[in-house]
CSV table of C-alpha atoms in Angstrom, one decimal:
chain,number,residue,atom,x,y,z
L,1,MET,CA,11.2,33.6,-34.4
L,2,TYR,CA,7.5,34.3,-34.7
L,3,CYS,CA,7.1,31.6,-37.4
L,4,ALA,CA,8.9,29.0,-35.1
L,5,VAL,CA,6.6,29.7,-32.2
L,6,LEU,CA,3.5,29.4,-34.5
L,7,ARG,CA,4.7,26.1,-35.8
L,8,CYS,CA,5.2,24.8,-32.3
L,9,TYR,CA,1.7,26.0,-31.3
L,10,LYS,CA,0.1,24.3,-34.2
L,11,ASN,CA,1.9,20.9,-33.6
L,12,LEU,CA,0.9,21.1,-29.9
L,13,LYS,CA,-2.8,21.6,-30.8
L,14,LYS,CA,-2.6,18.7,-33.2
L,15,LEU,CA,-1.2,16.5,-30.5
L,16,CYS,CA,-3.7,17.6,-27.8
L,17,GLY,CA,-6.6,17.1,-30.2
L,18,SER,CA,-5.5,13.6,-30.8
L,19,ILE,CA,-5.4,12.6,-27.2
L,20,ARG,CA,-8.6,11.0,-25.7
L,21,VAL,CA,-9.1,11.1,-22.0
L,22,GLN,CA,-10.4,7.8,-20.8
L,23,ASN,CA,-12.4,7.2,-17.6
L,24,PHE,CA,-10.6,4.7,-15.4
L,25,SER,CA,-13.5,4.8,-12.8
L,26,THR,CA,-15.0,1.3,-11.9
L,27,THR,CA,-18.3,2.6,-10.7
L,28,ARG,CA,-19.9,2.4,-14.0
L,29,ALA,CA,-19.0,-1.4,-14.2
L,30,TRP,CA,-20.9,-2.1,-10.9
L,31,THR,CA,-24.1,-3.9,-11.1
L,32,LYS,CA,-27.3,-2.5,-9.6
L,33,ASN,CA,-27.1,-5.1,-6.8
L,34,GLN,CA,-23.6,-4.2,-5.9
L,35,LYS,CA,-24.7,-0.5,-5.6
L,36,VAL,CA,-27.5,-1.3,-3.5
L,37,ALA,CA,-25.3,-3.5,-1.3
L,38,THR,CA,-22.7,-0.8,-0.9
L,39,ALA,CA,-25.2,1.9,0.0
L,40,ALA,CA,-26.9,-0.5,2.5
L,41,GLY,CA,-23.5,-1.3,4.1
L,42,VAL,CA,-22.6,2.5,4.4
L,43,LEU,CA,-26.1,3.2,5.9
L,44,VAL,CA,-26.0,0.3,8.4
L,45,GLY,CA,-22.3,1.2,9.4
L,46,GLY,CA,-23.3,4.9,9.8
L,47,ALA,CA,-26.4,4.0,11.9
L,48,GLY,CA,-24.4,1.6,14.0
L,49,ALA,CA,-21.7,4.3,14.7
L,50,LEU,CA,-24.4,6.9,15.6
L,51,LEU,CA,-26.0,4.6,18.0
L,52,TYR,CA,-22.7,3.7,19.7
L,53,ALA,CA,-21.9,7.4,20.0
L,54,LEU,CA,-25.4,8.2,21.5
L,55,GLU,CA,-25.1,5.3,23.9
L,56,GLN,CA,-21.6,6.5,25.0
L,57,SER,CA,-22.9,10.1,25.4
L,58,VAL,CA,-25.8,9.1,27.5
L,59,ALA,CA,-23.7,6.8,29.6
L,60,ALA,CA,-21.2,9.6,30.3
L,61,SER,CA,-24.0,12.2,31.0
L,62,GLY,CA,-25.6,10.0,33.7
L,63,THR,CA,-25.4,11.3,37.3
L,64,GLU,CA,-24.6,7.8,38.8
L,65,VAL,CA,-21.0,6.5,39.1
L,66,HIS,CA,-20.2,3.4,36.8
L,67,PRO,CA,-19.2,0.4,38.8
L,68,PRO,CA,-15.6,-0.9,38.3
L,69,ALA,CA,-15.1,-4.3,36.6
L,70,LEU,CA,-14.2,-6.9,39.4
L,71,PRO,CA,-12.2,-10.1,38.8
L,72,TRP,CA,-15.0,-12.6,39.3
L,73,ASN,CA,-14.2,-16.2,39.3
L,74,HIS,CA,-16.9,-16.9,36.7
L,75,LYS,CA,-16.0,-14.2,34.2
L,76,GLY,CA,-13.5,-16.3,32.1
L,77,VAL,CA,-14.5,-18.2,29.1
L,78,LEU,CA,-13.7,-21.4,30.8
L,79,ASP,CA,-14.5,-20.5,34.3
L,80,SER,CA,-17.6,-21.9,36.2
L,81,LEU,CA,-19.6,-20.4,39.2
L,82,ASP,CA,-18.1,-20.8,42.6
L,83,HIS,CA,-20.9,-23.1,43.9
L,84,ALA,CA,-19.6,-22.6,47.6
L,85,SER,CA,-20.2,-18.9,47.1
L,86,VAL,CA,-23.6,-19.6,45.5
L,87,ARG,CA,-24.5,-21.5,48.7
L,88,ARG,CA,-23.4,-18.7,51.0
L,89,GLY,CA,-25.2,-16.2,48.7
L,90,TYR,CA,-28.4,-18.1,49.3
L,91,GLU,CA,-27.9,-17.9,53.0
L,92,VAL,CA,-27.4,-14.2,52.7
L,93,TYR,CA,-30.5,-13.8,50.7
L,94,LYS,CA,-32.6,-16.0,53.2
L,95,GLN,CA,-31.3,-14.1,56.2
L,96,VAL,CA,-31.3,-10.6,54.8
L,97,CYS,CA,-32.7,-9.9,51.4
L,98,ALA,CA,-35.9,-12.1,51.7
L,99,ALA,CA,-37.3,-9.8,54.3
L,100,CYS,CA,-38.2,-7.5,51.4
L,101,HIS,CA,-37.3,-8.9,48.0
L,102,SER,CA,-39.0,-11.9,46.3
L,103,MET,CA,-37.5,-14.4,44.0
L,104,ARG,CA,-40.6,-15.9,42.5
L,105,PHE,CA,-39.1,-17.5,39.5
L,106,ILE,CA,-36.7,-19.7,41.6
L,107,ALA,CA,-37.9,-23.1,43.1
L,108,TYR,CA,-36.2,-25.0,45.8
L,109,ARG,CA,-35.7,-27.8,43.3
L,110,ASN,CA,-33.2,-25.5,41.5
L,111,LEU,CA,-30.9,-25.7,44.5
L,112,VAL,CA,-30.4,-29.5,44.1
L,113,GLY,CA,-27.0,-30.2,42.6
L,114,VAL,CA,-25.9,-26.7,42.6
L,115,SER,CA,-25.6,-25.4,46.3
L,116,HIS,CA,-27.5,-28.1,48.2
L,117,THR,CA,-28.2,-31.8,48.2
L,118,GLU,CA,-31.7,-33.0,47.7
L,119,ALA,CA,-32.1,-33.8,51.4
L,120,GLU,CA,-30.8,-30.1,52.3
L,121,ALA,CA,-33.1,-28.6,49.6
L,122,LYS,CA,-36.1,-30.5,51.0
L,123,ALA,CA,-35.2,-29.3,54.5
L,124,GLU,CA,-35.0,-25.7,53.3
L,125,ALA,CA,-38.5,-25.9,51.6
L,126,GLU,CA,-40.1,-27.4,54.7
L,127,GLU,CA,-39.1,-24.5,56.8
L,128,VAL,CA,-41.7,-22.3,54.9
L,129,GLN,CA,-45.4,-22.7,55.1
L,130,VAL,CA,-47.3,-22.6,51.6
L,131,ARG,CA,-50.9,-21.8,51.2
L,132,ASP,CA,-52.4,-24.8,49.3
L,133,GLY,CA,-55.8,-26.0,48.3
L,134,PRO,CA,-58.7,-26.2,48.1
L,135,ASP,CA,-59.3,-29.5,49.8
L,136,GLU,CA,-62.3,-31.7,49.5
L,137,ALA,CA,-64.4,-29.3,51.7
L,138,GLY,CA,-63.3,-26.4,49.5
L,139,ASN,CA,-61.0,-24.8,52.1
L,140,TYR,CA,-57.5,-23.6,51.7
L,141,PHE,CA,-54.8,-24.7,54.0
L,142,MET,CA,-51.2,-24.2,55.0
L,143,ARG,CA,-48.8,-26.9,54.4
L,144,PRO,CA,-44.8,-27.3,54.6
L,145,GLY,CA,-43.0,-26.5,51.5
L,146,LYS,CA,-42.0,-29.0,48.9
L,147,LEU,CA,-39.1,-29.1,46.2
L,148,SER,CA,-41.6,-28.0,43.6
L,149,ASP,CA,-42.6,-24.8,45.6
L,150,TYR,CA,-41.0,-21.3,44.6
L,151,PHE,CA,-39.4,-19.1,47.0
L,152,PRO,CA,-42.2,-17.3,49.1
L,153,SER,CA,-42.8,-13.6,48.7
L,154,PRO,CA,-42.6,-11.5,51.9
L,155,TYR,CA,-45.7,-9.6,50.8
L,156,PRO,CA,-49.1,-10.8,49.6
L,157,ASN,CA,-49.3,-8.2,46.8
L,158,GLU,CA,-47.5,-5.2,45.3
L,159,GLU,CA,-49.7,-2.7,47.3
L,160,ALA,CA,-48.7,-4.3,50.7
L,161,ALA,CA,-45.1,-4.0,49.6
L,162,ARG,CA,-45.3,-0.3,48.7
L,163,ALA,CA,-47.0,0.5,51.9
L,164,ALA,CA,-44.3,-1.2,53.9
L,165,ASN,CA,-41.5,0.6,52.0
L,166,ASN,CA,-42.7,4.2,51.9
L,167,GLY,CA,-44.2,3.8,48.4
L,168,ALA,CA,-41.2,2.0,47.0
L,169,TYR,CA,-41.6,-1.3,45.4
L,170,PRO,CA,-38.7,-3.8,46.1
L,171,PRO,CA,-38.0,-5.4,42.8
L,172,ASP,CA,-38.0,-9.3,42.2
L,173,LEU,CA,-34.4,-10.6,42.3
L,174,SER,CA,-34.8,-13.6,40.1
L,175,TYR,CA,-33.3,-11.9,37.0
L,176,ILE,CA,-31.9,-8.7,38.7
L,177,ALA,CA,-28.3,-9.6,37.5
L,178,LEU,CA,-29.3,-9.4,33.9
L,179,ALA,CA,-31.8,-6.6,34.3
L,180,ARG,CA,-29.1,-4.0,35.5
L,181,HIS,CA,-26.4,-2.6,33.3
L,182,GLY,CA,-23.1,-4.0,34.8
L,183,GLY,CA,-24.5,-7.2,36.1
L,184,GLU,CA,-22.7,-8.5,39.2
L,185,ASP,CA,-20.3,-5.5,39.2
L,186,TYR,CA,-23.2,-3.2,39.7
L,187,LEU,CA,-24.8,-5.3,42.5
L,188,PHE,CA,-21.7,-5.4,44.4
L,189,ALA,CA,-20.9,-1.8,44.0
L,190,LEU,CA,-24.6,-0.9,45.0
L,191,LEU,CA,-24.6,-3.1,48.1
L,192,THR,CA,-21.2,-1.6,49.3
L,193,GLY,CA,-21.5,1.9,48.0
L,194,TYR,CA,-23.6,3.6,50.6
L,195,CYS,CA,-22.2,7.0,51.9
L,196,ASP,CA,-23.2,10.4,53.0
L,197,ALA,CA,-24.9,12.6,50.4
L,198,PRO,CA,-22.5,15.4,49.0
L,199,ALA,CA,-23.3,19.1,49.6
L,200,GLY,CA,-26.1,20.3,47.5
L,201,VAL,CA,-28.0,16.9,47.4
L,202,VAL,CA,-31.2,16.9,49.3
L,203,LEU,CA,-32.8,13.5,50.2
L,204,ARG,CA,-36.4,13.1,51.1
L,205,GLU,CA,-37.4,11.2,54.2
L,206,GLY,CA,-36.8,7.5,53.8
L,207,GLN,CA,-34.2,8.0,51.2
L,208,TYR,CA,-30.4,7.2,51.3
L,209,TYR,CA,-27.5,8.2,49.1
L,210,ASN,CA,-25.8,5.7,46.9
L,211,PRO,CA,-23.6,7.1,44.1
L,212,TYR,CA,-24.1,3.9,41.9
L,213,PHE,CA,-27.8,4.1,41.9
L,214,PRO,CA,-29.3,6.3,39.1
L,215,GLY,CA,-30.0,9.7,40.5
L,216,GLY,CA,-28.2,8.9,43.9
L,217,ALA,CA,-31.3,8.7,45.9
L,218,ILE,CA,-32.4,5.2,46.9
L,219,SER,CA,-35.2,4.0,49.1
L,220,MET,CA,-33.3,0.9,50.2
L,221,ALA,CA,-31.3,1.3,53.3
L,222,GLN,CA,-27.9,-0.2,53.6
L,223,ALA,CA,-28.6,-3.9,54.3
L,224,LEU,CA,-25.2,-5.5,54.5
L,225,TYR,CA,-22.8,-4.9,57.4
L,226,ASN,CA,-20.2,-6.9,59.1
L,227,GLU,CA,-21.8,-9.9,60.7
L,228,ALA,CA,-25.2,-9.1,59.2
L,229,ALA,CA,-25.7,-12.9,58.5
L,230,GLU,CA,-24.1,-16.0,59.5
L,231,TYR,CA,-22.5,-18.7,57.3
L,232,SER,CA,-22.7,-22.3,57.9
L,233,ASP,CA,-19.3,-23.1,56.7
L,234,GLY,CA,-17.6,-20.7,59.1
L,235,THR,CA,-16.5,-18.0,56.6
L,236,ALA,CA,-16.0,-14.6,58.1
L,237,PRO,CA,-19.2,-12.5,57.3
L,238,THR,CA,-17.7,-9.2,56.4
L,239,ALA,CA,-19.8,-6.7,54.4
L,240,SER,CA,-17.7,-7.2,51.2
L,241,GLN,CA,-17.8,-11.0,51.5
L,242,LEU,CA,-21.7,-10.9,52.0
L,243,ALA,CA,-22.0,-8.7,48.9
L,244,LYS,CA,-19.7,-10.9,46.8
L,245,ASP,CA,-21.7,-14.1,47.7
L,246,VAL,CA,-25.2,-12.7,47.2
L,247,SER,CA,-24.1,-11.2,43.9
L,248,THR,CA,-22.8,-14.5,42.8
L,249,PHE,CA,-26.0,-16.3,43.9
L,250,LEU,CA,-28.0,-13.7,42.0
L,251,VAL,CA,-25.8,-14.5,38.8
L,252,TRP,CA,-26.7,-18.1,39.2
L,253,ALA,CA,-30.4,-17.2,39.7
L,254,ALA,CA,-30.6,-15.1,36.6
L,255,GLU,CA,-28.7,-17.7,34.5
L,256,PRO,CA,-29.0,-21.3,36.2
L,257,TYR,CA,-27.6,-22.8,32.9
L,258,HIS,CA,-24.3,-20.7,33.1
L,259,ASP,CA,-22.0,-23.6,33.7
L,260,GLU,CA,-23.9,-26.0,31.2
L,261,ARG,CA,-23.7,-23.3,28.6
L,262,LYS,CA,-19.9,-23.1,28.8
L,263,ARG,CA,-19.5,-26.8,29.1
L,264,MET,CA,-21.5,-27.2,25.9
L,265,GLY,CA,-19.3,-24.4,24.3
L,266,ILE,CA,-16.1,-26.3,25.1
L,267,LYS,CA,-17.5,-29.6,23.7
L,268,SER,CA,-18.6,-27.9,20.6
L,269,VAL,CA,-15.4,-26.2,20.0
L,270,GLY,CA,-13.5,-29.6,20.5
L,271,ILE,CA,-15.9,-31.3,18.0
L,272,ILE,CA,-15.5,-28.5,15.4
L,273,MET,CA,-11.7,-28.7,15.7
L,274,ILE,CA,-11.6,-32.5,15.2
L,275,LEU,CA,-14.0,-32.5,12.4
L,276,GLY,CA,-12.3,-29.6,10.8
L,277,ALA,CA,-8.8,-31.4,10.9
L,278,LEU,CA,-10.5,-34.5,9.6
L,279,SER,CA,-12.2,-32.7,6.7
L,280,TYR,CA,-8.8,-30.9,5.9
L,281,TYR,CA,-7.0,-34.2,5.8
L,282,ILE,CA,-9.6,-35.8,3.5
L,283,LYS,CA,-9.6,-33.0,1.3
L,284,ARG,CA,-5.8,-33.0,0.9
L,285,HIS,CA,-6.1,-36.8,0.4
L,286,LYS,CA,-8.6,-36.6,-2.3
L,287,TRP,CA,-7.4,-33.6,-4.2
L,288,ALA,CA,-3.7,-34.2,-3.9
L,289,ALA,CA,-3.5,-36.4,-7.0
L,290,LEU,CA,-5.5,-33.9,-9.1
L,291,LYS,CA,-3.8,-30.8,-7.9
L,292,THR,CA,-0.2,-32.1,-8.6
L,293,ARG,CA,-0.8,-33.8,-11.7
L,294,LYS,CA,1.0,-32.6,-14.9
L,295,ILE,CA,-0.9,-32.3,-18.2
L,296,SER,CA,1.1,-32.1,-21.3
L,297,PHE,CA,0.1,-32.1,-25.0
L,298,HIS,CA,1.9,-34.2,-27.5
L,299,PRO,CA,0.7,-33.6,-30.9
L,300,LYS,CA,0.8,-36.4,-33.4
L,301,SER,CA,3.5,-36.3,-36.0
L,302,LYS,CA,2.4,-36.3,-39.6
């Protein structure tokens, strides 16, 4: 019995000694460039995940309420701005917002073909007096506005604006729809979100509570109420309608090429599809004979 076990042990030892363990890992076959590219991809992916997590944590830890996503008419890929709403929004800005906020990057000529005809835009420009000059005598003078003039500012300088608003500076509204996280959703929620401050929140004199504003305390009083402005087309001027129209107007002001960008996108996609189909047909036509040919070898008989 002992001899049989000993013989089995010796045979097993010989068998194990003859086996060579091979390394099937493919990492040794990678080139240096492949390893660098893999490491760079891991680092970039990790950094992106970290930034996304940090952004989400910061957004979740904010004290303001995030605005809900609203079904705007221009939100779709193929949808354009509601130009009737843009016109009404301009009327809201002119009657309500222009008393405090400027739009120094928008000229009256930008209204032509969007919300007003050329004659209407000229009439709007002529309603304001613009300081011009100097004349031949070296004096400045006031004249009616022209299409090339920009929307006038309600204050001569920033110091005057702060003095009239308890130290707060009303921001310029030209690009406000792009400068605020949430865009038009934030603007609509801010304009319609005023309410009483909850218990424990102390507001200073001249401040108001709005949960959508960072910190909750805002120096701008609620400006839009029912019938706070008048529409020339007879639309009912409710507070929500006023906020919706002025938000649409500010979206157009921040991105005047909105409709043109989508129009060019539709044309580009159409051209790419036509050219792609034509290229595929030509490729099939040219390579069909080569890819379907049969090559056979017939050796010469001796």
